[in-house]
Coordinates of C-alpha atoms in Angstrom, one line a residue:
M10 CA 126.6 148.4 176.0
A11 CA 125.1 150.9 174.1
R12 CA 129.1 151.8 172.6
L13 CA 128.8 147.9 171.3
R14 CA 126.2 148.1 170.5
N15 CA 126.8 150.5 167.9
T16 CA 130.2 149.2 167.0
Q17 CA 128.2 146.0 166.2
W18 CA 126.2 148.0 163.4
L19 CA 128.4 149.5 162.4
M20 CA 130.7 146.4 161.7
H21 CA 127.4 145.0 160.0
I22 CA 126.8 148.1 157.9
F23 CA 131.0 147.7 156.4
L24 CA 130.7 143.8 155.7
S25 CA 127.3 144.5 153.7
S26 CA 128.2 147.7 151.5
Y27 CA 131.6 145.5 151.5
V28 CA 129.9 142.6 150.2
I29 CA 127.4 145.0 147.0
V30 CA 130.7 146.2 146.2
L31 CA 132.4 142.4 145.5
L32 CA 128.9 140.9 144.2
F33 CA 127.5 143.9 141.7
P34 CA 130.3 143.1 139.1
L35 CA 129.3 139.8 138.8
V36 CA 125.4 140.7 139.3
W37 CA 125.3 143.4 136.5
L38 CA 127.3 140.5 133.9
L39 CA 125.1 138.2 134.8
M40 CA 122.2 140.0 133.6
S41 CA 123.7 141.2 130.8
S42 CA 124.4 137.7 129.9
F43 CA 120.6 137.2 129.4
K44 CA 120.4 140.9 127.0
T45 CA 120.4 142.0 123.6
N46 CA 124.0 143.4 122.2
R47 CA 121.5 146.8 122.3
E48 CA 120.1 146.6 125.5
I49 CA 123.5 146.5 126.9
T50 CA 124.5 149.4 125.6
M51 CA 121.7 151.6 125.8
N52 CA 120.1 150.5 129.3
T53 CA 123.7 149.4 130.5
W54 CA 122.5 149.2 134.5
S55 CA 118.7 147.9 133.2
L56 CA 117.3 144.4 134.3
P57 CA 117.0 142.5 131.1
S58 CA 113.5 142.8 128.8
S59 CA 113.5 138.9 128.5
F60 CA 116.2 135.8 129.2
H61 CA 118.0 135.7 126.0
F62 CA 119.2 132.0 126.6
E63 CA 120.7 131.7 122.9
N64 CA 123.2 133.5 124.3
Y65 CA 125.0 131.2 126.6
K66 CA 124.0 128.5 123.3
A67 CA 126.4 130.9 120.7
A68 CA 129.3 131.2 123.5
W69 CA 129.3 127.3 124.6
E70 CA 129.3 125.9 120.4
T71 CA 130.1 129.1 118.1
A72 CA 132.7 130.0 119.9
N73 CA 134.1 126.9 121.1
I74 CA 133.7 127.7 124.7
S75 CA 132.9 124.3 125.0
G76 CA 136.8 123.0 123.7
Y77 CA 138.7 125.6 125.8
S78 CA 136.9 124.3 129.2
F79 CA 137.3 120.9 128.4
N80 CA 140.9 122.0 127.8
S81 CA 141.3 124.1 130.7
L82 CA 139.6 121.2 132.7
I83 CA 142.7 119.1 131.6
V84 CA 145.3 120.9 132.2
T85 CA 143.5 122.2 135.6
V86 CA 143.2 118.6 137.5
A87 CA 146.4 116.6 135.7
A88 CA 148.3 119.9 137.8
C89 CA 146.3 120.4 141.0
I90 CA 146.9 116.2 141.8
I91 CA 150.4 116.0 140.9
T92 CA 150.8 119.1 142.8
L93 CA 148.9 117.4 145.8
L94 CA 151.0 113.9 145.5
F95 CA 154.4 115.5 145.0
A96 CA 153.4 118.5 148.1
A97 CA 151.8 115.7 150.4
M98 CA 155.0 113.4 150.2
T99 CA 157.2 116.0 150.4
S100 CA 155.9 117.8 153.9
F101 CA 155.4 114.4 155.5
A102 CA 159.2 114.0 154.8
L103 CA 159.7 117.0 156.0
S104 CA 157.5 117.1 159.1
R105 CA 157.6 113.3 160.2
M106 CA 160.5 111.9 159.6
K107 CA 164.0 113.8 161.2
F108 CA 167.1 114.6 159.2
A109 CA 168.9 116.6 161.9
K110 CA 169.5 119.8 160.2
A111 CA 168.4 119.0 156.6
N112 CA 164.5 118.9 157.1
K113 CA 164.8 122.8 157.9
W114 CA 167.5 123.9 155.2
I115 CA 164.9 121.6 152.6
Y116 CA 161.7 123.6 153.6
Q117 CA 163.5 127.5 153.9
F118 CA 165.1 126.1 150.4
I119 CA 161.2 125.6 149.2
L120 CA 160.0 128.7 150.6
L121 CA 162.4 130.3 148.5
G122 CA 159.9 130.1 145.6
L123 CA 157.2 132.0 147.2
I124 CA 159.7 135.2 146.9
V125 CA 160.4 134.7 143.5
P126 CA 158.3 136.4 141.0
H127 CA 156.9 134.8 138.4
G128 CA 157.3 137.3 135.4
A129 CA 161.3 136.8 136.2
M130 CA 161.0 133.1 134.8
L131 CA 159.3 133.4 131.9
I132 CA 162.1 133.7 129.6
P133 CA 163.8 130.5 130.7
L134 CA 161.1 128.8 130.9
Y135 CA 159.8 129.6 127.4
R136 CA 163.3 128.3 126.3
L137 CA 163.6 125.0 128.9
I138 CA 159.9 124.2 127.5
Q139 CA 161.1 125.2 123.8
G140 CA 164.3 122.6 124.6
I141 CA 162.6 120.0 126.1
G142 CA 160.6 119.3 123.1
L143 CA 157.2 120.2 125.4
Y144 CA 156.2 123.9 123.9
D145 CA 152.5 123.8 122.4
S146 CA 151.3 120.5 124.1
H147 CA 149.4 120.7 127.8
W148 CA 152.0 119.3 129.3
A149 CA 154.0 122.5 128.9
L150 CA 151.1 124.2 131.6
I151 CA 150.8 121.5 133.9
L152 CA 154.9 120.8 134.7
V153 CA 155.2 124.9 135.6
Y154 CA 151.9 125.2 137.0
C155 CA 153.0 122.6 139.0
T156 CA 156.2 124.4 139.3
Y157 CA 154.9 127.1 140.7
A158 CA 152.2 126.2 142.9
L159 CA 154.5 123.3 145.2
P160 CA 155.8 125.8 147.3
I161 CA 152.4 127.6 148.7
T162 CA 150.7 124.1 148.3
V163 CA 153.7 122.6 151.0
F164 CA 154.1 125.3 153.7
I165 CA 150.5 124.7 153.7
I166 CA 150.5 120.7 154.1
Y167 CA 153.3 121.2 156.0
A168 CA 152.0 122.9 159.0
F169 CA 148.7 121.0 158.8
M170 CA 150.7 117.7 159.5
L171 CA 153.2 119.2 161.9
S172 CA 149.8 119.8 164.0
I173 CA 148.8 116.4 164.0
P174 CA 149.5 114.3 167.1
S175 CA 153.0 111.9 167.4
E176 CA 151.1 109.7 168.9
L177 CA 149.0 108.3 165.9
E178 CA 151.8 107.7 164.8
E179 CA 153.6 106.3 166.8
A180 CA 150.3 103.5 167.2
G181 CA 150.6 103.2 163.7
I182 CA 154.3 102.1 164.2
M183 CA 152.9 99.7 166.9
D184 CA 151.8 98.0 164.4
G185 CA 154.4 96.9 161.7
L186 CA 153.5 100.4 159.8
G187 CA 156.5 101.4 157.9
A188 CA 156.8 105.2 156.5
T189 CA 154.9 104.4 153.4
G190 CA 151.9 102.7 155.1
L191 CA 152.2 105.9 158.0
F192 CA 151.6 107.9 155.2
S193 CA 149.2 106.1 152.9
R194 CA 147.0 105.1 155.8
I195 CA 147.3 107.6 159.4
I196 CA 148.8 110.9 158.5
L197 CA 147.4 111.4 154.5
P198 CA 143.6 110.8 155.4
I199 CA 143.9 113.1 158.3
S200 CA 145.0 115.8 156.3
I201 CA 142.4 115.8 153.8
P202 CA 141.3 119.1 155.0
A203 CA 144.8 120.6 153.7
L204 CA 144.5 118.7 150.9
V205 CA 141.3 119.9 150.4
T206 CA 142.0 123.4 150.5
V207 CA 145.5 123.7 149.0
F208 CA 144.0 122.1 145.4
I209 CA 141.4 124.7 145.3
L210 CA 142.9 127.4 146.0
N211 CA 145.6 125.9 143.5
F212 CA 142.6 125.2 140.9
I213 CA 141.7 128.5 141.0
T214 CA 144.7 130.0 140.3
N215 CA 145.5 127.5 137.3
W216 CA 142.0 127.6 135.5
N217 CA 141.9 131.4 135.8
E218 CA 146.0 131.7 134.0
Y219 CA 146.1 133.8 131.3
I220 CA 149.8 134.7 131.1
L221 CA 151.7 131.6 130.8
S222 CA 149.3 129.7 128.6
Q223 CA 149.3 132.2 126.1
L224 CA 153.4 132.0 126.3
F225 CA 153.2 127.7 125.6
I226 CA 149.8 127.8 123.6
T227 CA 149.8 128.2 120.3
S228 CA 147.1 125.9 118.5
E229 CA 143.8 126.4 118.6
S230 CA 142.7 122.9 119.9
L231 CA 144.8 123.0 122.7
K232 CA 144.0 126.8 124.2
T233 CA 142.5 127.1 127.4
L234 CA 139.4 129.2 128.9
P235 CA 141.3 132.0 129.8
T236 CA 142.9 132.1 125.8
G237 CA 140.2 131.0 123.9
M238 CA 138.5 133.7 126.1
A239 CA 140.6 136.6 124.7
T240 CA 140.4 135.4 121.0
F241 CA 136.2 134.9 121.3
N242 CA 136.9 138.7 122.5
D243 CA 138.5 139.4 119.1
G244 CA 135.8 138.0 116.9
Y245 CA 132.9 138.6 118.4
R246 CA 134.1 142.5 119.9
T247 CA 130.6 143.9 119.6
N248 CA 129.2 140.6 120.7
F249 CA 128.9 141.6 124.7
A250 CA 126.1 139.3 125.5
S251 CA 127.5 136.5 124.3
L252 CA 130.7 137.1 126.1
S253 CA 129.2 138.3 129.2
A254 CA 127.8 134.4 128.9
A255 CA 130.9 133.0 128.0
V256 CA 132.1 134.5 131.2
I257 CA 129.5 133.0 133.3
I258 CA 130.2 129.9 131.9
S259 CA 133.7 130.3 133.0
I260 CA 133.3 131.1 136.3
I261 CA 130.6 128.5 137.1
P262 CA 133.1 125.4 138.0
V263 CA 135.1 127.3 140.6
L264 CA 131.5 128.8 142.6
V265 CA 130.2 125.1 142.5
I266 CA 133.2 123.8 143.2
Y267 CA 133.6 126.6 146.2
F268 CA 129.9 126.0 147.2
F269 CA 130.2 122.5 148.1
L270 CA 134.1 122.6 149.4
Q271 CA 134.2 125.9 151.8
R272 CA 133.7 124.1 155.0
Q273 CA 137.1 121.9 154.0
I274 CA 138.8 124.9 153.1
I275 CA 138.3 126.8 156.2
E276 CA 139.1 123.9 158.1
G277 CA 142.4 123.4 156.3
M278 CA 143.7 126.9 156.6
T279 CA 143.0 127.5 159.9
S280 CA 143.8 123.7 161.5
G281 CA 147.7 124.1 160.8
S282 CA 147.9 127.3 162.1
V283 CA 148.2 126.2 165.7
K284 CA 151.5 124.5 166.0
G285 CA 154.5 125.0 163.5

């Protein structure tokens, strides 16, 4: 019993240390966002002598963080919704509709997208986007984000849908529901935890994506938050206070969404792990 308690104490100490290590950069960044540039350089690890909220105003208005955030929101939400729609329909067809061996081969073909390095696709994607006339537009990012996200999204939703009892589907058929009715009225509502999970995972990935947005967007008015932040850093190299405030602003949407939906995320990640 004493050995078990010692092990638990060691585990608590280890986990507490791990959390501190993870949170320390965020706390330091938050403190820096309320400091002046002189305080950041002279008293790097100290608390701010006073809270300078004007750093956030400068980041939001002067550096156009508001415009970059709006562009990121449009691209991210649109890509997540489109990905969710196509992945849910694909997962339903593969998990609930039987096409002999075709389901297995199609599913494995989709999962091949998980092992293809994204960097290897940059040049073909660049030429494709230019060829179809979508270069320097939000649609270029939306379509590419959807393509990258589909394999893992199908993987999670497919596993969840396999765990849904077939009796519910049979009851729907007895009530006269067809494939569309089964999908929209039975399978889709039950799959909400998995849908929320992949929505949040894709939202975080798309919101923080930098390379593709830098490659496909050149107009200042269309830039997303990560590329806008890079420009901000170059244009305001010595204004570390406003830069810290801009980073905090970029983190807030992800933290808020995850805080309110963390329960659904955990349910979605674990519910489909029993079967399939």
